[in-house]
Coordinates of C-alpha atoms and ligand atoms in Angstrom, one line a residue:
X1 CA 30.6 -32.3 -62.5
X2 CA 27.6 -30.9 -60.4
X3 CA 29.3 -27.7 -60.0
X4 CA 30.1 -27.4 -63.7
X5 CA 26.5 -27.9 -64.7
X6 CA 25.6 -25.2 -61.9
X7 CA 28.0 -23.3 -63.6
X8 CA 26.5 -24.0 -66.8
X9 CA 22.9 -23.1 -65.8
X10 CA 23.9 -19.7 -64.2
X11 CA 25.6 -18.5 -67.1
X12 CA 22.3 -19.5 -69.4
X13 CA 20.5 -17.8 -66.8
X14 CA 22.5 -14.7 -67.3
X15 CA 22.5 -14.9 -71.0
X16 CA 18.6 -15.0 -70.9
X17 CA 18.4 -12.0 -68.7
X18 CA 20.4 -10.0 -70.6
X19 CA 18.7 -10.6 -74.0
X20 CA 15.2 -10.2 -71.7
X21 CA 16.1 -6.7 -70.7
X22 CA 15.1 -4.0 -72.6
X23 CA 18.0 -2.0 -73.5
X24 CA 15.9 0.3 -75.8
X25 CA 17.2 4.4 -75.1
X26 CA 15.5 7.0 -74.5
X27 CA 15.4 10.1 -77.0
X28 CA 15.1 13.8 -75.9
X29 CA 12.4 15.8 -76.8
X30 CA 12.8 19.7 -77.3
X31 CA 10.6 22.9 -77.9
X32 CA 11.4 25.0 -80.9
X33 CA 10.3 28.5 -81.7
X34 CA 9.8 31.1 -78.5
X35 CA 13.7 32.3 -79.1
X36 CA 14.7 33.7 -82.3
X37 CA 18.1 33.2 -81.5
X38 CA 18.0 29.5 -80.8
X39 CA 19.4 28.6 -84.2
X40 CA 16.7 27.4 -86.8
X41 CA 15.7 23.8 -87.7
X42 CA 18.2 22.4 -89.8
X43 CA 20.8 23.5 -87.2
X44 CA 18.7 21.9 -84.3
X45 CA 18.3 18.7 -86.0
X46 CA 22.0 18.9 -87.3
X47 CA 22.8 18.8 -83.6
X48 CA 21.6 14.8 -83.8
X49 CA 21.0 15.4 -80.1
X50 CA 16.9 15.5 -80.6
X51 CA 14.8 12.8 -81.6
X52 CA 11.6 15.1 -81.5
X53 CA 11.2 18.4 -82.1
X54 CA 7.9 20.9 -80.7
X55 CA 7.2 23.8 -82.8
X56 CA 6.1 26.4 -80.5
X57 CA 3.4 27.8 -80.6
X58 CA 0.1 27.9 -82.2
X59 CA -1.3 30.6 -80.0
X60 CA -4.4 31.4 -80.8
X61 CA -7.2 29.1 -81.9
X62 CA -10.7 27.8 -81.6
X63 CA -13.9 29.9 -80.7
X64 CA -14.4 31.2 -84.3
X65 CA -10.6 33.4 -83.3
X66 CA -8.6 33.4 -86.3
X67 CA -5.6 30.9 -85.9
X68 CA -2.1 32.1 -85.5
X69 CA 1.1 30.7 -85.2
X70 CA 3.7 32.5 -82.9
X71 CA 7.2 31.6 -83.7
X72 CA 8.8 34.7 -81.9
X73 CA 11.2 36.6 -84.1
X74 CA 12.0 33.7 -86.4
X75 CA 9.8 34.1 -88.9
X76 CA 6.4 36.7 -89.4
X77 CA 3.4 34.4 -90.4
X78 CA 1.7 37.6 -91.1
X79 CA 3.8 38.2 -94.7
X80 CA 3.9 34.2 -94.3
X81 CA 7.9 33.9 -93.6
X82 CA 7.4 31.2 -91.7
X83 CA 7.2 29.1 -94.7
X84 CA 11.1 29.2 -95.3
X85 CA 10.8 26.5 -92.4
X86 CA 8.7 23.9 -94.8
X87 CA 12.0 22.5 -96.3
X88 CA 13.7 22.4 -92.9
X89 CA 11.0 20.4 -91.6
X90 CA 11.5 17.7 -94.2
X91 CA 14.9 17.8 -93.8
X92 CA 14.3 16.9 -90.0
X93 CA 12.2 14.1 -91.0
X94 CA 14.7 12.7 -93.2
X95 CA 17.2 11.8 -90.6
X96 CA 14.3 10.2 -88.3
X97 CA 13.3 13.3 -86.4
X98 CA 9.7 13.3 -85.5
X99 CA 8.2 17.2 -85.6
X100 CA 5.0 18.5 -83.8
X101 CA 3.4 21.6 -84.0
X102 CA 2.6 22.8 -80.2
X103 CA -1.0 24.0 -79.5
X104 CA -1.1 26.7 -76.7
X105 CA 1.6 27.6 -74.6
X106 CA 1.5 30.1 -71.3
X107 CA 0.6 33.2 -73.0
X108 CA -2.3 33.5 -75.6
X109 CA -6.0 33.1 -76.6
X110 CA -7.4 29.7 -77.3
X111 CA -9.9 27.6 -76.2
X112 CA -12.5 24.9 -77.4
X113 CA -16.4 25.8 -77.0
X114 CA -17.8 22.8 -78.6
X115 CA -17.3 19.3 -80.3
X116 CA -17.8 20.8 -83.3
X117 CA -15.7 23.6 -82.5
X118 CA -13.2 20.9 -81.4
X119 CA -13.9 18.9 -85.1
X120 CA -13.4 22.7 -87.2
X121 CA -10.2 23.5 -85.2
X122 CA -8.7 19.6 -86.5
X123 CA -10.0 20.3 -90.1
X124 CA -7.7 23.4 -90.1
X125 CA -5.0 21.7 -88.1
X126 CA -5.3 19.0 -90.8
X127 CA -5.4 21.1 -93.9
X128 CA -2.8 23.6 -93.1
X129 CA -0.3 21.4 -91.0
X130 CA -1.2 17.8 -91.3
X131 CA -2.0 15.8 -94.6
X132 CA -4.9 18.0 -95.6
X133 CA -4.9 20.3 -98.6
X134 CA -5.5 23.8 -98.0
X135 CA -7.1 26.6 -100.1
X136 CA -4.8 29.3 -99.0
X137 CA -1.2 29.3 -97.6
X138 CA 0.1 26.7 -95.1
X139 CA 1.8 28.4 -92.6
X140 CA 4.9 26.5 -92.1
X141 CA 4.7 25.4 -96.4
X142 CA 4.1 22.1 -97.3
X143 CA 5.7 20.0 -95.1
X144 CA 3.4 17.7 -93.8
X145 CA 4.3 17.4 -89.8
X146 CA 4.3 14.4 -87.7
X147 CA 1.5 15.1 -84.9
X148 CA 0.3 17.9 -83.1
X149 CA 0.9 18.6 -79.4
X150 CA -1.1 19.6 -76.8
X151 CA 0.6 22.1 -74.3
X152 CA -3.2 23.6 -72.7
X153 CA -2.3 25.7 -69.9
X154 CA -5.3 28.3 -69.8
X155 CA -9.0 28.8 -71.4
X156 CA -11.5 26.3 -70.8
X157 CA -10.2 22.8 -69.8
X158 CA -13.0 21.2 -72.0
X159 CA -13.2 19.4 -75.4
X160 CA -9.5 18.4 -75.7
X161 CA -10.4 14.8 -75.6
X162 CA -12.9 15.7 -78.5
X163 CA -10.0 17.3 -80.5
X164 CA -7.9 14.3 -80.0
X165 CA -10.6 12.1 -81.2
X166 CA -10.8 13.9 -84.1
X167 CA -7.3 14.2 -85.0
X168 CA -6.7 10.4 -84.4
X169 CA -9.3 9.9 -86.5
X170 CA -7.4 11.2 -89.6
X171 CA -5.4 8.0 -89.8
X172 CA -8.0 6.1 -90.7
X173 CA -7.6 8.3 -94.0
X174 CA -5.5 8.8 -96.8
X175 CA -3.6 11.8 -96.6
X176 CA -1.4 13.4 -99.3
X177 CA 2.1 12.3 -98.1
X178 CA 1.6 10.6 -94.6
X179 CA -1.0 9.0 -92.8
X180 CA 0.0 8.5 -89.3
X181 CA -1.0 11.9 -87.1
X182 CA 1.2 11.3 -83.9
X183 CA -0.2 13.1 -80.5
X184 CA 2.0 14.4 -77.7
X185 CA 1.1 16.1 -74.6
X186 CA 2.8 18.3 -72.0
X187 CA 0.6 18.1 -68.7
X188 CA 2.1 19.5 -65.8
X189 CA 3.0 17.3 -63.2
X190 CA 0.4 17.5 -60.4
X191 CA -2.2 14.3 -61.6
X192 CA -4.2 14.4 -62.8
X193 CA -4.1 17.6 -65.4
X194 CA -6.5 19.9 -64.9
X195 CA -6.9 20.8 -68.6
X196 CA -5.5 17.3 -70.2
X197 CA -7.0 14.8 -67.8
X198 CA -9.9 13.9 -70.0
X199 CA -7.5 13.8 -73.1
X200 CA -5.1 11.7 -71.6
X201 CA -7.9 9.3 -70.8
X202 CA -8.8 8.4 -74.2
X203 CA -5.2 6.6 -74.5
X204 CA -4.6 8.5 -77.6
X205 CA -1.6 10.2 -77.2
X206 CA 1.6 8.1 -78.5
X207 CA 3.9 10.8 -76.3
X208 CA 3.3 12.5 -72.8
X209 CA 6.1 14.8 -71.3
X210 CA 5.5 15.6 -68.5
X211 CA 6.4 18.9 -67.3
X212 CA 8.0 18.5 -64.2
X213 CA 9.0 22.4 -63.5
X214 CA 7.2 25.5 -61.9
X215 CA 5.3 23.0 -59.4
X216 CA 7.0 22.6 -56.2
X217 CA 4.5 20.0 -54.8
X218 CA 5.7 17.4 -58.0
X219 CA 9.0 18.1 -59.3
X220 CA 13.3 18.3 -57.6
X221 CA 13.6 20.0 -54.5
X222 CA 16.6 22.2 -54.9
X223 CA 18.1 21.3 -51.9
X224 CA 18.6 17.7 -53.6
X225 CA 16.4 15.6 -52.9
X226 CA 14.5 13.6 -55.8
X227 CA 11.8 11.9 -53.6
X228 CA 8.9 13.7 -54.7
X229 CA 9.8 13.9 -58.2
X230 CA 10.2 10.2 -58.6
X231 CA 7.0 9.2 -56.5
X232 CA 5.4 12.0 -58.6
X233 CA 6.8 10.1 -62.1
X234 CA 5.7 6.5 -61.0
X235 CA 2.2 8.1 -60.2
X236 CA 2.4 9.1 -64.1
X237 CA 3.8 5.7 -65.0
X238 CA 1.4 3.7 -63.2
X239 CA -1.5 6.0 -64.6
X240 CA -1.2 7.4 -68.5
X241 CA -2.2 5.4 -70.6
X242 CA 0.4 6.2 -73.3
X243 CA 3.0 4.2 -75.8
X244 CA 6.4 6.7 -74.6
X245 CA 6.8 8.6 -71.3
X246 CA 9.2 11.2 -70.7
X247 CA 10.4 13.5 -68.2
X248 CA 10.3 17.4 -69.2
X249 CA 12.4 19.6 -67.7
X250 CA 14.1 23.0 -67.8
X251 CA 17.5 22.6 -70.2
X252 CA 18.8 25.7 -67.6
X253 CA 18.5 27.3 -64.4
X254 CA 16.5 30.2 -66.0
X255 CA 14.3 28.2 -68.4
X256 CA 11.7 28.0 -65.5
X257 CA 10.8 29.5 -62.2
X258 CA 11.6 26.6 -60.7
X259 CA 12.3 22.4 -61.3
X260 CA 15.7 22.6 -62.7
X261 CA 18.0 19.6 -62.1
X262 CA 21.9 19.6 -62.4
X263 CA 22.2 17.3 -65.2
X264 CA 24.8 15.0 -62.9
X265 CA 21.9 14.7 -60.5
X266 CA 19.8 13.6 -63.3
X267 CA 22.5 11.2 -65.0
X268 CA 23.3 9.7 -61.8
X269 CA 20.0 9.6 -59.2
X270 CA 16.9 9.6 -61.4
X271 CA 17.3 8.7 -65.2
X272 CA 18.5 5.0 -64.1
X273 CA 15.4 4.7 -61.7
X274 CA 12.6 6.4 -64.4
X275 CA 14.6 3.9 -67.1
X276 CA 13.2 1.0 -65.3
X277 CA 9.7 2.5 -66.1
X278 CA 8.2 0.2 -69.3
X279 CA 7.5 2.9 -71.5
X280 CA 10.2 5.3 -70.6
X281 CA 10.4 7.5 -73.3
X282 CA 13.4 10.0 -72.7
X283 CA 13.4 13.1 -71.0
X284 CA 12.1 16.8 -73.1
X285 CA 13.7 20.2 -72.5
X286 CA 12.3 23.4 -72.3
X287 CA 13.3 24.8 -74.6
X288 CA 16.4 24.8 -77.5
X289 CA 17.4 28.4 -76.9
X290 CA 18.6 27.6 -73.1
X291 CA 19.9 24.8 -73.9
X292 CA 22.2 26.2 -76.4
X293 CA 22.9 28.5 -73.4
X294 CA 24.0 25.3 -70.8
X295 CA 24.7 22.5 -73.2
X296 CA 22.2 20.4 -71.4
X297 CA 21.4 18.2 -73.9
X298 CA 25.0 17.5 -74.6
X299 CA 25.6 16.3 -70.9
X300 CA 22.8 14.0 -70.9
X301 CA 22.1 12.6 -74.4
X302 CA 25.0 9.2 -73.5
X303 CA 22.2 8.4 -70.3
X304 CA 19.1 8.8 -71.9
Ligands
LIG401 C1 20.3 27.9 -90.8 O1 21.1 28.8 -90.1 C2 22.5 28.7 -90.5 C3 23.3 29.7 -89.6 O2 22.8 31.0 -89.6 C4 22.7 29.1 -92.0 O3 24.0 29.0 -92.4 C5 21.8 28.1 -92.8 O4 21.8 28.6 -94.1 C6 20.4 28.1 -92.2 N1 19.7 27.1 -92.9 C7 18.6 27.3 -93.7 C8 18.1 26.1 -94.4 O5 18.2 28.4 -93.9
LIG402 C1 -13.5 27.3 -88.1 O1 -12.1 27.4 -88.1 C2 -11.6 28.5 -88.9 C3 -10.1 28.5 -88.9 O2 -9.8 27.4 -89.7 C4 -12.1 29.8 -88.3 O3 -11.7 30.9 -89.1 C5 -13.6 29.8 -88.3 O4 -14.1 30.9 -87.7 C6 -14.1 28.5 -87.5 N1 -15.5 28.4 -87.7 C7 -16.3 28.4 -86.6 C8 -17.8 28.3 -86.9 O5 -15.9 28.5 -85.5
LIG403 C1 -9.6 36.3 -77.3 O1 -10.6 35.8 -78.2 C2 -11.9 36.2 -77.9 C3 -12.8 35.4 -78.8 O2 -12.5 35.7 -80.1 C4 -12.0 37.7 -78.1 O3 -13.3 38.2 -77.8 C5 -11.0 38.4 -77.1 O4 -10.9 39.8 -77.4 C6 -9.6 37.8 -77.3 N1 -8.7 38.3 -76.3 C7 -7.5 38.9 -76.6 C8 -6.7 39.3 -75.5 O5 -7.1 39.0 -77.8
LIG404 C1 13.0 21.1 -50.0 O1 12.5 20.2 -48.9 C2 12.7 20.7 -47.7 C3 12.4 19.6 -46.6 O2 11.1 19.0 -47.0 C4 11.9 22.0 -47.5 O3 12.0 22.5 -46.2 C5 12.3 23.0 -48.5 O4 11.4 24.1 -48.5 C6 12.2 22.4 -49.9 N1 12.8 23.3 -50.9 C7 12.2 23.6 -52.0 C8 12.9 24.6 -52.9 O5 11.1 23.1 -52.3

């Protein structure tokens, strides 16, 4: 009798713990745009592998410079090609794919010199991508994108926090189509960011991927061990002050100088310790044309 009720009372006790753990996955982030021959959207959405998608990149900006959006050789915003993309966009959206157009990058001219720099440069990210009107052409047409992320890996490291602000700030308003204006960042991995730190701060970015690649100090040691990559991720956990984590990484041995992780390492030593993190988010690639190349996203996507 007593060892039935003990019986009785573990099994509730399991059936509690169960329903108390979070079994919420993980999606996987990837970068669009610096390969023309990585397929376009409505291919890399058809894959149902990605549950966000980067545009890459707007590459030059702020500073009174003239804004341009670099999409390799997929499209020519110059005789506004890019456009042919709008329809794609939406039809990303549709089946639940969030997309983001990617500020910076590693190669071009951009920087903030003011606040009110920062507030001009989210009036025209707001009007030509977000739920703004514009008075000439949108460069990517009228789809109205989900959020705007901040890859900042040169310039000036100041006034990102102010551009946050402001974007944020749009959802206070009505736009056109959609009101919420999603943020993402892609610090690198030594904390705290040189050029995000004081935008991170604010607590405004729904999404931080971390990139955890081309920095030795903060990322997996090629000869296999994960120890400084996962003290390096709880140091991220236990300090961004965001609503989804993930970890970025290369999709291939020659997406970056360095950082890559054999995807069975990954499945089977560090996505079930960074899972345990609260807000896990998923893990982002860099970028769709190397994955295409490895099938990295195909090996992971069941352990995210
Ligand atoms: C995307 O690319 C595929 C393969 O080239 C093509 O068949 C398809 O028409 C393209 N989609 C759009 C919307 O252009
Ligand atoms: C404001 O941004 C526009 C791009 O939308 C740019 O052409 C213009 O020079 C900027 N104005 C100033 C004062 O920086
Ligand atoms: C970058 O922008 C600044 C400010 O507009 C300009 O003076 C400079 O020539 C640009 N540099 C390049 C390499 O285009
Ligand atoms: C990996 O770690 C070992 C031992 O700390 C070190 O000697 C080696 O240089 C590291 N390798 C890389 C690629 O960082």
């Amino acid at each position: 009798m007593v060892l039935l009720e003990a019986n009785v009372v573990v099994g509730v006790l399991l059936v509690l713990a169960l329903i108390q753990t979070p079994v919420e996955a993980g999606g996987i982030a990837i970068y669009w745009g610096q390969n023309g021959n990585e397929g376009n959207l409505t291919q890399t959405c058809a894959t149902g592998r990605y549950s966000y998608v980067n545009i890459a990149f707007l590459i030059q900006f702020g500073g009174g410079r003239v804004p341009i959006l670099n999409l390799a050789g997929h499209c020519d915003p110059q005789s506004n090609t890019c456009t042919q993309f709008g329809d794609q966009i939406k039809s990303c959206q549709r089946s639940g794919v969030k997309v983001f157009l990617s500020l910076g990058g590693g190669v071009g001219n951009y920087s903030l010199t003011s606040a009110a720099d920062a507030k001009n440069v989210s009036e025209y990210l707001w009007n030509f991508f977000l739920g703004g009107t514009a008075t000439a052409a949108r460069p990517l047409g009228n789809a109205v994108l989900d959020g705007i992320d901040f890859d900042i890996e040169l310039g000036s490291t100041q006034h990102w926090e102010d551009l946050a602000g402001y974007l944020k700030a749009y959802n206070r308003q009505r736009g056109r189509q959609r009101t919420s204006v999603y943020l993402s960042a892609a610090p690198q991995c030594p904390y705290p960011d040189r050029f995000l730190g004081d935008a991170l701060n604010t607590g405004l970015f729904d999404f931080v991927w971390v990139q955890f690649y081309n920095n030795p100090q903060c990322q997996y040691n090629s000869s296999g061990d994960t120890a400084n990559l996962i003290s390096s991720w709880k140091r991220w956990a236990a300090s961004v002050k965001t609503k989804r984590l993930f970890m970025g990484l290369p999709a291939s041995i020659d997406a970056a100088g360095s950082g890559f992780i054999p995807p069975d390492v990954l499945t089977s030593q560090v996505l079930p310790v960074i899972k345990k993190t609260r807000n896990y988010g998923g893990v982002m690639l860099w970028n769709k044309y190397y994955d295409d190349q490895s099938g990295y996203s195909s090996s992971i996507i069941r352990y995210v």
